[in-house]
Amino acid sequence: MILKQLSAAESFVNKNWWSNWIGLSRTIMALSLMLTLLSNSRYTLFFTGYQNETFHKFTHYEFNFFSFFSDFQTGIAFAVAGLLLVASGIYPRFTCVLHWFIAYSFSITSTCMDGGDQVSAILTLLLIPICVLDKRKWHWSEDSSKHSFFAKATAAAAFYLMSFQIFVIYFFASVGKFKIEEWKNGTALYYWFTQPLFGVTDFFKPFIEVLLSSPVIITLLNWSVLVIELLIAFSIFTMDAGRKKKMVFIGILFHFFIALFMGIISFSFVMCSALLLLISNTVNYEFRNINLPTLAFDFSGLLFLSAKKNK
């Protein structure tokens, strides 16, 4: 009986926790924050002023990346350099802590951050136990190293903790809308699309106005948001890798259209990287040229990647 339990535990943790899906996710998260820092001035991102410019310790937020520099612009420059290093994939065991520290510091320091920045700070923290045990020189290569049971168990615990965190995000994003009258009666998207700050971008307004003119279409789109978020949440518990990949792809499309129509790009990038983490322990992938027949029918082709069995 004990031997069977040990065998089950070993098979449970004996997976590829160091695939380049992890690398792709880390790169997307790093690029998301890097683009935010490069696309906005320090006056937009940070609550600036004489006191903050000369001694920006933020009282109880003293332990943050930006307080190590004499001004915000210098801190931004070093943060961009650090994020570029993370995105390159070199030595993930050393860059993972730096990635979390920058993401965490931005989430507690910036006065212009969104939910994606908070998710990034959490996921980069949960990635540390996995990445510090990563023996690869860069996170795009296949992991051919041997790992102890303890290392695999630690990575497995971190992975399932991340999965549960992602479940909580999508589950409450869906269920939390159930008590809001506009989401129940199917009109919430109408108000979101016409909202001045987070509404649809000017380029797509003519197209969206056509959709808004149809009560049936806008109601179905409204309720589809709730269904998609709920399905993504519960797909985390499925053991069927194929189904999980399909739901991850649907989720990526979902966030792609949020970025396209509403312009919330950095948030969508982070959530796509979170979804990729869910399938990071299934198979390893290598980049290849696009294959149009595969693109039509194979999930891996949709990401311009080719499956390769783990050794």
Tab-separated table of C-alpha atoms in Angstrom:
chain	number	residue	atom	x	y	z
A	1	MET	CA	0.000	0.000	0.000
A	2	ILE	CA	2.760	2.401	0.960
A	3	LEU	CA	4.709	1.483	-2.176
A	4	LYS	CA	1.668	2.232	-4.320
A	5	GLN	CA	1.245	5.618	-2.699
A	6	LEU	CA	4.921	6.421	-3.208
A	7	SER	CA	4.648	5.316	-6.831
A	8	ALA	CA	1.587	7.530	-7.337
A	9	ALA	CA	3.362	10.481	-5.741
A	10	GLU	CA	6.396	9.946	-7.947
A	11	SER	CA	4.303	9.820	-11.125
A	12	PHE	CA	2.465	12.938	-9.960
A	13	VAL	CA	5.641	14.996	-9.708
A	14	ASN	CA	7.659	13.273	-12.424
A	15	LYS	CA	6.805	15.755	-15.158
A	16	ASN	CA	8.697	18.298	-17.178
A	17	TRP	CA	8.447	21.372	-14.977
A	18	TRP	CA	11.214	23.184	-16.877
A	19	SER	CA	9.892	23.429	-20.426
A	20	ASN	CA	10.196	26.452	-22.657
A	21	TRP	CA	6.496	27.136	-22.102
A	22	ILE	CA	7.721	28.500	-18.774
A	23	GLY	CA	10.282	30.512	-20.715
A	24	LEU	CA	7.689	31.893	-23.129
A	25	SER	CA	5.449	32.908	-20.237
A	26	ARG	CA	8.302	34.655	-18.406
A	27	THR	CA	9.326	36.482	-21.571
A	28	ILE	CA	5.798	37.747	-22.243
A	29	MET	CA	5.425	38.976	-18.662
A	30	ALA	CA	8.796	40.734	-18.779
A	31	LEU	CA	8.060	42.356	-22.145
A	32	SER	CA	4.659	43.506	-20.913
A	33	LEU	CA	6.128	45.496	-18.031
A	34	MET	CA	9.066	46.650	-20.144
A	35	LEU	CA	6.718	48.091	-22.788
A	36	THR	CA	4.727	49.818	-20.049
A	37	LEU	CA	7.887	51.469	-18.724
A	38	LEU	CA	9.091	52.480	-22.191
A	39	SER	CA	5.736	53.756	-23.458
A	40	ASN	CA	4.964	56.088	-20.569
A	41	SER	CA	6.785	58.928	-18.853
A	42	ARG	CA	7.745	58.770	-15.199
A	43	TYR	CA	5.147	61.453	-14.541
A	44	THR	CA	2.442	59.111	-15.807
A	45	LEU	CA	3.677	55.991	-14.025
A	46	PHE	CA	4.705	57.417	-10.664
A	47	PHE	CA	3.376	59.928	-8.191
A	48	THR	CA	6.170	62.432	-8.605
A	49	GLY	CA	7.062	65.611	-6.829
A	50	TYR	CA	9.962	67.233	-5.003
A	51	GLN	CA	9.793	64.872	-2.023
A	52	ASN	CA	9.545	61.729	-4.150
A	53	GLU	CA	12.229	62.826	-6.580
A	54	THR	CA	14.737	63.507	-3.804
A	55	PHE	CA	13.835	60.758	-1.378
A	56	HIS	CA	11.200	58.452	-2.883
A	57	LYS	CA	11.118	55.825	-0.154
A	58	PHE	CA	7.315	55.683	0.039
A	59	THR	CA	7.371	55.237	3.851
A	60	HIS	CA	6.406	51.573	4.465
A	61	TYR	CA	7.231	50.669	0.826
A	62	GLU	CA	10.949	51.313	1.207
A	63	PHE	CA	11.890	47.825	0.025
A	64	ASN	CA	11.377	48.318	-3.687
A	65	PHE	CA	13.570	48.421	-6.757
A	66	PHE	CA	12.987	52.088	-7.615
A	67	SER	CA	13.985	53.411	-4.198
A	68	PHE	CA	17.570	52.257	-4.818
A	69	PHE	CA	18.125	55.012	-7.388
A	70	SER	CA	18.417	58.768	-7.121
A	71	ASP	CA	15.447	59.412	-9.423
A	72	PHE	CA	12.670	57.523	-11.188
A	73	GLN	CA	14.160	57.857	-14.672
A	74	THR	CA	17.325	56.052	-13.605
A	75	GLY	CA	15.242	53.386	-11.888
A	76	ILE	CA	13.162	52.905	-15.038
A	77	ALA	CA	16.313	52.548	-17.163
A	78	PHE	CA	17.733	49.841	-14.894
A	79	ALA	CA	14.347	48.119	-14.679
A	80	VAL	CA	14.100	47.983	-18.473
A	81	ALA	CA	17.620	46.543	-18.676
A	82	GLY	CA	16.754	43.916	-16.054
A	83	LEU	CA	13.501	42.982	-17.794
A	84	LEU	CA	15.321	42.697	-21.110
A	85	LEU	CA	17.712	40.267	-19.456
A	86	VAL	CA	14.775	38.238	-18.128
A	87	ALA	CA	13.029	38.243	-21.513
A	88	SER	CA	16.164	36.953	-23.237
A	89	GLY	CA	15.867	33.771	-21.163
A	90	ILE	CA	19.440	33.659	-19.953
A	91	TYR	CA	20.039	31.788	-16.677
A	92	PRO	CA	16.467	31.744	-15.309
A	93	ARG	CA	17.725	30.570	-11.897
A	94	PHE	CA	19.468	33.932	-11.434
A	95	THR	CA	17.046	36.280	-13.188
A	96	CYS	CA	13.832	34.982	-11.583
A	97	VAL	CA	14.309	36.895	-8.328
A	98	LEU	CA	15.192	40.070	-10.234
A	99	HIS	CA	12.028	39.632	-12.331
A	100	TRP	CA	9.842	39.323	-9.241
A	101	PHE	CA	11.539	42.248	-7.491
A	102	ILE	CA	10.940	44.605	-10.419
A	103	ALA	CA	7.340	43.424	-10.932
A	104	TYR	CA	6.590	43.654	-7.206
A	105	SER	CA	8.212	47.097	-6.902
A	106	PHE	CA	6.207	48.459	-9.812
A	107	SER	CA	2.941	47.079	-8.412
A	108	ILE	CA	3.426	48.825	-5.044
A	109	THR	CA	5.098	52.000	-6.339
A	110	SER	CA	3.296	52.991	-9.517
A	111	THR	CA	0.129	55.034	-9.285
A	112	CYS	CA	-0.858	53.901	-12.779
A	113	MET	CA	-0.805	50.110	-12.596
A	114	ASP	CA	-3.626	47.701	-13.424
A	115	GLY	CA	-4.681	44.214	-12.378
A	116	GLY	CA	-2.201	42.673	-14.785
A	117	ASP	CA	0.693	44.209	-12.878
A	118	GLN	CA	-0.608	42.691	-9.639
A	119	VAL	CA	-0.983	39.278	-11.293
A	120	SER	CA	2.544	39.568	-12.672
A	121	ALA	CA	3.949	40.323	-9.214
A	122	ILE	CA	2.218	37.226	-7.784
A	123	LEU	CA	3.124	34.833	-10.610
A	124	THR	CA	6.776	35.890	-10.737
A	125	LEU	CA	6.960	35.192	-6.997
A	126	LEU	CA	5.409	31.730	-7.421
A	127	LEU	CA	7.779	31.011	-10.316
A	128	ILE	CA	10.852	31.458	-8.126
A	129	PRO	CA	10.793	27.899	-6.622
A	130	ILE	CA	10.627	26.486	-10.153
A	131	CYS	CA	13.191	28.771	-11.732
A	132	VAL	CA	15.848	28.540	-9.009
A	133	LEU	CA	15.908	24.786	-9.652
A	134	ASP	CA	16.191	25.288	-13.408
A	135	LYS	CA	19.622	24.080	-14.543
A	136	ARG	CA	19.333	25.397	-18.081
A	137	LYS	CA	21.522	28.227	-19.364
A	138	TRP	CA	18.488	29.797	-20.982
A	139	HIS	CA	14.799	29.030	-20.800
A	140	TRP	CA	14.265	28.350	-24.509
A	141	SER	CA	16.234	25.113	-24.523
A	142	GLU	CA	15.013	21.635	-23.656
A	143	ASP	CA	15.773	20.502	-20.119
A	144	SER	CA	18.042	17.455	-20.292
A	145	SER	CA	19.260	17.622	-16.688
A	146	LYS	CA	18.377	15.121	-14.002
A	147	HIS	CA	16.411	16.495	-11.081
A	148	SER	CA	15.944	14.994	-7.654
A	149	PHE	CA	12.541	14.021	-6.330
A	150	PHE	CA	12.717	16.953	-3.925
A	151	ALA	CA	13.328	19.396	-6.799
A	152	LYS	CA	10.434	17.975	-8.800
A	153	ALA	CA	8.141	17.991	-5.764
A	154	THR	CA	9.035	21.615	-5.055
A	155	ALA	CA	8.373	22.593	-8.672
A	156	ALA	CA	5.094	20.644	-8.645
A	157	ALA	CA	3.917	22.403	-5.481
A	158	ALA	CA	4.731	25.808	-6.977
A	159	PHE	CA	3.028	24.895	-10.244
A	160	TYR	CA	-0.218	23.778	-8.621
A	161	LEU	CA	-0.181	26.826	-6.376
A	162	MET	CA	0.079	28.981	-9.501
A	163	SER	CA	-2.722	27.000	-11.105
A	164	PHE	CA	-4.938	27.567	-8.088
A	165	GLN	CA	-4.139	31.288	-8.154
A	166	ILE	CA	-5.171	31.435	-11.816
A	167	PHE	CA	-8.348	29.503	-10.976
A	168	VAL	CA	-9.201	32.068	-8.284
A	169	ILE	CA	-8.662	34.952	-10.726
A	170	TYR	CA	-10.951	33.569	-13.436
A	171	PHE	CA	-13.524	32.015	-11.096
A	172	PHE	CA	-14.178	35.221	-9.184
A	173	ALA	CA	-13.900	37.311	-12.342
A	174	SER	CA	-16.897	35.331	-13.608
A	175	VAL	CA	-18.876	34.640	-10.433
A	176	GLY	CA	-18.348	38.175	-9.149
A	177	LYS	CA	-20.305	39.472	-12.142
A	178	PHE	CA	-23.339	37.303	-11.383
A	179	LYS	CA	-24.649	39.734	-8.752
A	180	ILE	CA	-24.309	42.773	-11.020
A	181	GLU	CA	-27.587	43.568	-12.740
A	182	GLU	CA	-25.982	44.725	-16.009
A	183	TRP	CA	-24.113	41.447	-16.400
A	184	LYS	CA	-27.255	39.467	-15.608
A	185	ASN	CA	-29.452	41.315	-18.105
A	186	GLY	CA	-26.782	41.309	-20.807
A	187	THR	CA	-26.071	45.041	-21.083
A	188	ALA	CA	-22.717	45.313	-19.267
A	189	LEU	CA	-20.601	45.110	-22.430
A	190	TYR	CA	-22.603	47.947	-23.951
A	191	TYR	CA	-21.564	50.208	-21.087
A	192	TRP	CA	-17.957	48.968	-21.152
A	193	PHE	CA	-17.632	49.523	-24.910
A	194	THR	CA	-19.017	53.062	-24.652
A	195	GLN	CA	-17.090	53.968	-21.491
A	196	PRO	CA	-14.711	56.891	-22.282
A	197	LEU	CA	-11.649	55.592	-20.379
A	198	PHE	CA	-11.724	51.821	-20.981
A	199	GLY	CA	-14.103	51.748	-23.918
A	200	VAL	CA	-13.418	50.524	-27.421
A	201	THR	CA	-10.645	52.250	-29.360
A	202	ASP	CA	-11.619	54.836	-31.980
A	203	PHE	CA	-10.456	52.637	-34.858
A	204	PHE	CA	-12.971	49.891	-34.045
A	205	LYS	CA	-15.883	52.115	-32.998
A	206	PRO	CA	-17.778	51.784	-36.317
A	207	PHE	CA	-17.563	47.983	-36.132
A	208	ILE	CA	-18.567	47.844	-32.450
A	209	GLU	CA	-21.475	50.218	-33.048
A	210	VAL	CA	-22.909	47.690	-35.501
A	211	LEU	CA	-22.740	45.003	-32.795
A	212	LEU	CA	-24.233	47.331	-30.206
A	213	SER	CA	-27.212	47.947	-32.458
A	214	SER	CA	-28.228	44.282	-32.111
A	215	PRO	CA	-29.614	43.409	-28.659
A	216	VAL	CA	-29.258	39.686	-29.363
A	217	ILE	CA	-25.592	39.862	-30.366
A	218	ILE	CA	-24.534	42.130	-27.519
A	219	THR	CA	-26.392	39.969	-24.977
A	220	LEU	CA	-24.757	36.780	-26.259
A	221	LEU	CA	-21.327	38.443	-26.222
A	222	ASN	CA	-21.996	39.669	-22.698
A	223	TRP	CA	-22.887	36.218	-21.357
A	224	SER	CA	-20.095	34.542	-23.332
A	225	VAL	CA	-17.568	36.495	-21.212
A	226	LEU	CA	-18.963	34.886	-18.061
A	227	VAL	CA	-18.970	31.412	-19.620
A	228	ILE	CA	-15.412	31.684	-20.997
A	229	GLU	CA	-13.989	32.875	-17.684
A	230	LEU	CA	-15.768	30.088	-15.821
A	231	LEU	CA	-14.620	27.420	-18.302
A	232	ILE	CA	-11.016	28.616	-18.083
A	233	ALA	CA	-11.210	28.463	-14.300
A	234	PHE	CA	-12.450	24.867	-14.186
A	235	SER	CA	-10.207	23.684	-17.051
A	236	ILE	CA	-7.357	23.951	-14.549
A	237	PHE	CA	-8.675	20.824	-12.826
A	238	THR	CA	-8.907	18.675	-15.943
A	239	MET	CA	-6.269	16.003	-16.435
A	240	ASP	CA	-6.910	15.936	-20.191
A	241	ALA	CA	-4.022	17.890	-21.722
A	242	GLY	CA	-5.849	18.276	-25.035
A	243	ARG	CA	-8.891	19.908	-23.468
A	244	LYS	CA	-6.716	22.152	-21.348
A	245	LYS	CA	-4.798	23.339	-24.416
A	246	LYS	CA	-8.049	24.142	-26.227
A	247	MET	CA	-9.306	26.204	-23.306
A	248	VAL	CA	-5.950	27.970	-23.048
A	249	PHE	CA	-6.173	28.844	-26.736
A	250	ILE	CA	-9.735	30.154	-26.288
A	251	GLY	CA	-8.489	32.212	-23.338
A	252	ILE	CA	-5.640	33.654	-25.396
A	253	LEU	CA	-8.108	34.648	-28.129
A	254	PHE	CA	-10.331	36.173	-25.468
A	255	HIS	CA	-7.519	38.382	-24.168
A	256	PHE	CA	-6.327	39.138	-27.696
A	257	PHE	CA	-9.691	40.699	-28.506
A	258	ILE	CA	-9.661	42.619	-25.208
A	259	ALA	CA	-6.295	44.099	-26.205
A	260	LEU	CA	-7.432	44.727	-29.783
A	261	PHE	CA	-10.763	46.395	-29.102
A	262	MET	CA	-10.196	47.997	-25.694
A	263	GLY	CA	-6.456	48.710	-25.863
A	264	ILE	CA	-5.647	47.061	-22.516
A	265	ILE	CA	-2.481	45.510	-23.918
A	266	SER	CA	-0.228	44.960	-20.905
A	267	PHE	CA	-3.046	43.314	-18.923
A	268	SER	CA	-3.826	40.972	-21.831
A	269	PHE	CA	-0.148	40.047	-22.204
A	270	VAL	CA	0.114	39.088	-18.549
A	271	MET	CA	-3.075	37.017	-18.597
A	272	CYS	CA	-1.937	35.194	-21.751
A	273	SER	CA	1.352	34.367	-20.050
A	274	ALA	CA	-0.608	33.092	-17.029
A	275	LEU	CA	-2.633	30.801	-19.307
A	276	LEU	CA	0.537	29.442	-20.920
A	277	LEU	CA	1.788	28.439	-17.478
A	278	LEU	CA	-1.151	26.036	-17.202
A	279	ILE	CA	0.215	23.853	-19.997
A	280	SER	CA	3.908	24.318	-19.197
A	281	ASN	CA	4.231	20.802	-17.738
A	282	THR	CA	2.687	18.904	-20.646
A	283	VAL	CA	5.115	18.864	-23.586
A	284	ASN	CA	8.202	20.727	-24.707
A	285	TYR	CA	8.079	22.816	-27.845
A	286	GLU	CA	10.594	24.173	-30.284
A	287	PHE	CA	10.189	27.047	-32.713
A	288	ARG	CA	9.755	26.240	-36.351
A	289	ASN	CA	8.419	27.818	-39.517
A	290	ILE	CA	4.667	28.168	-39.862
A	291	ASN	CA	2.836	25.216	-41.375
A	292	LEU	CA	-0.531	26.300	-42.782
A	293	PRO	CA	-2.227	22.861	-42.708
A	294	THR	CA	-1.118	22.443	-39.093
A	295	LEU	CA	-2.233	25.968	-38.347
A	296	ALA	CA	-5.786	25.051	-39.230
A	297	PHE	CA	-6.124	21.960	-37.082
A	298	ASP	CA	-3.381	21.756	-34.499
A	299	PHE	CA	-3.153	23.924	-31.398
A	300	SER	CA	0.626	23.793	-31.440
A	301	GLY	CA	0.604	25.120	-35.000
A	302	LEU	CA	-1.515	28.053	-33.895
A	303	LEU	CA	1.357	29.149	-31.704
A	304	PHE	CA	3.908	28.530	-34.490
A	305	LEU	CA	5.455	25.779	-32.391
A	306	SER	CA	6.171	22.149	-32.930
A	307	ALA	CA	5.624	19.471	-30.325
A	308	LYS	CA	8.546	17.422	-29.194
A	309	LYS	CA	8.220	14.516	-26.816
A	310	ASN	CA	10.039	14.733	-23.529
A	311	LYS	CA	12.884	12.366	-22.949
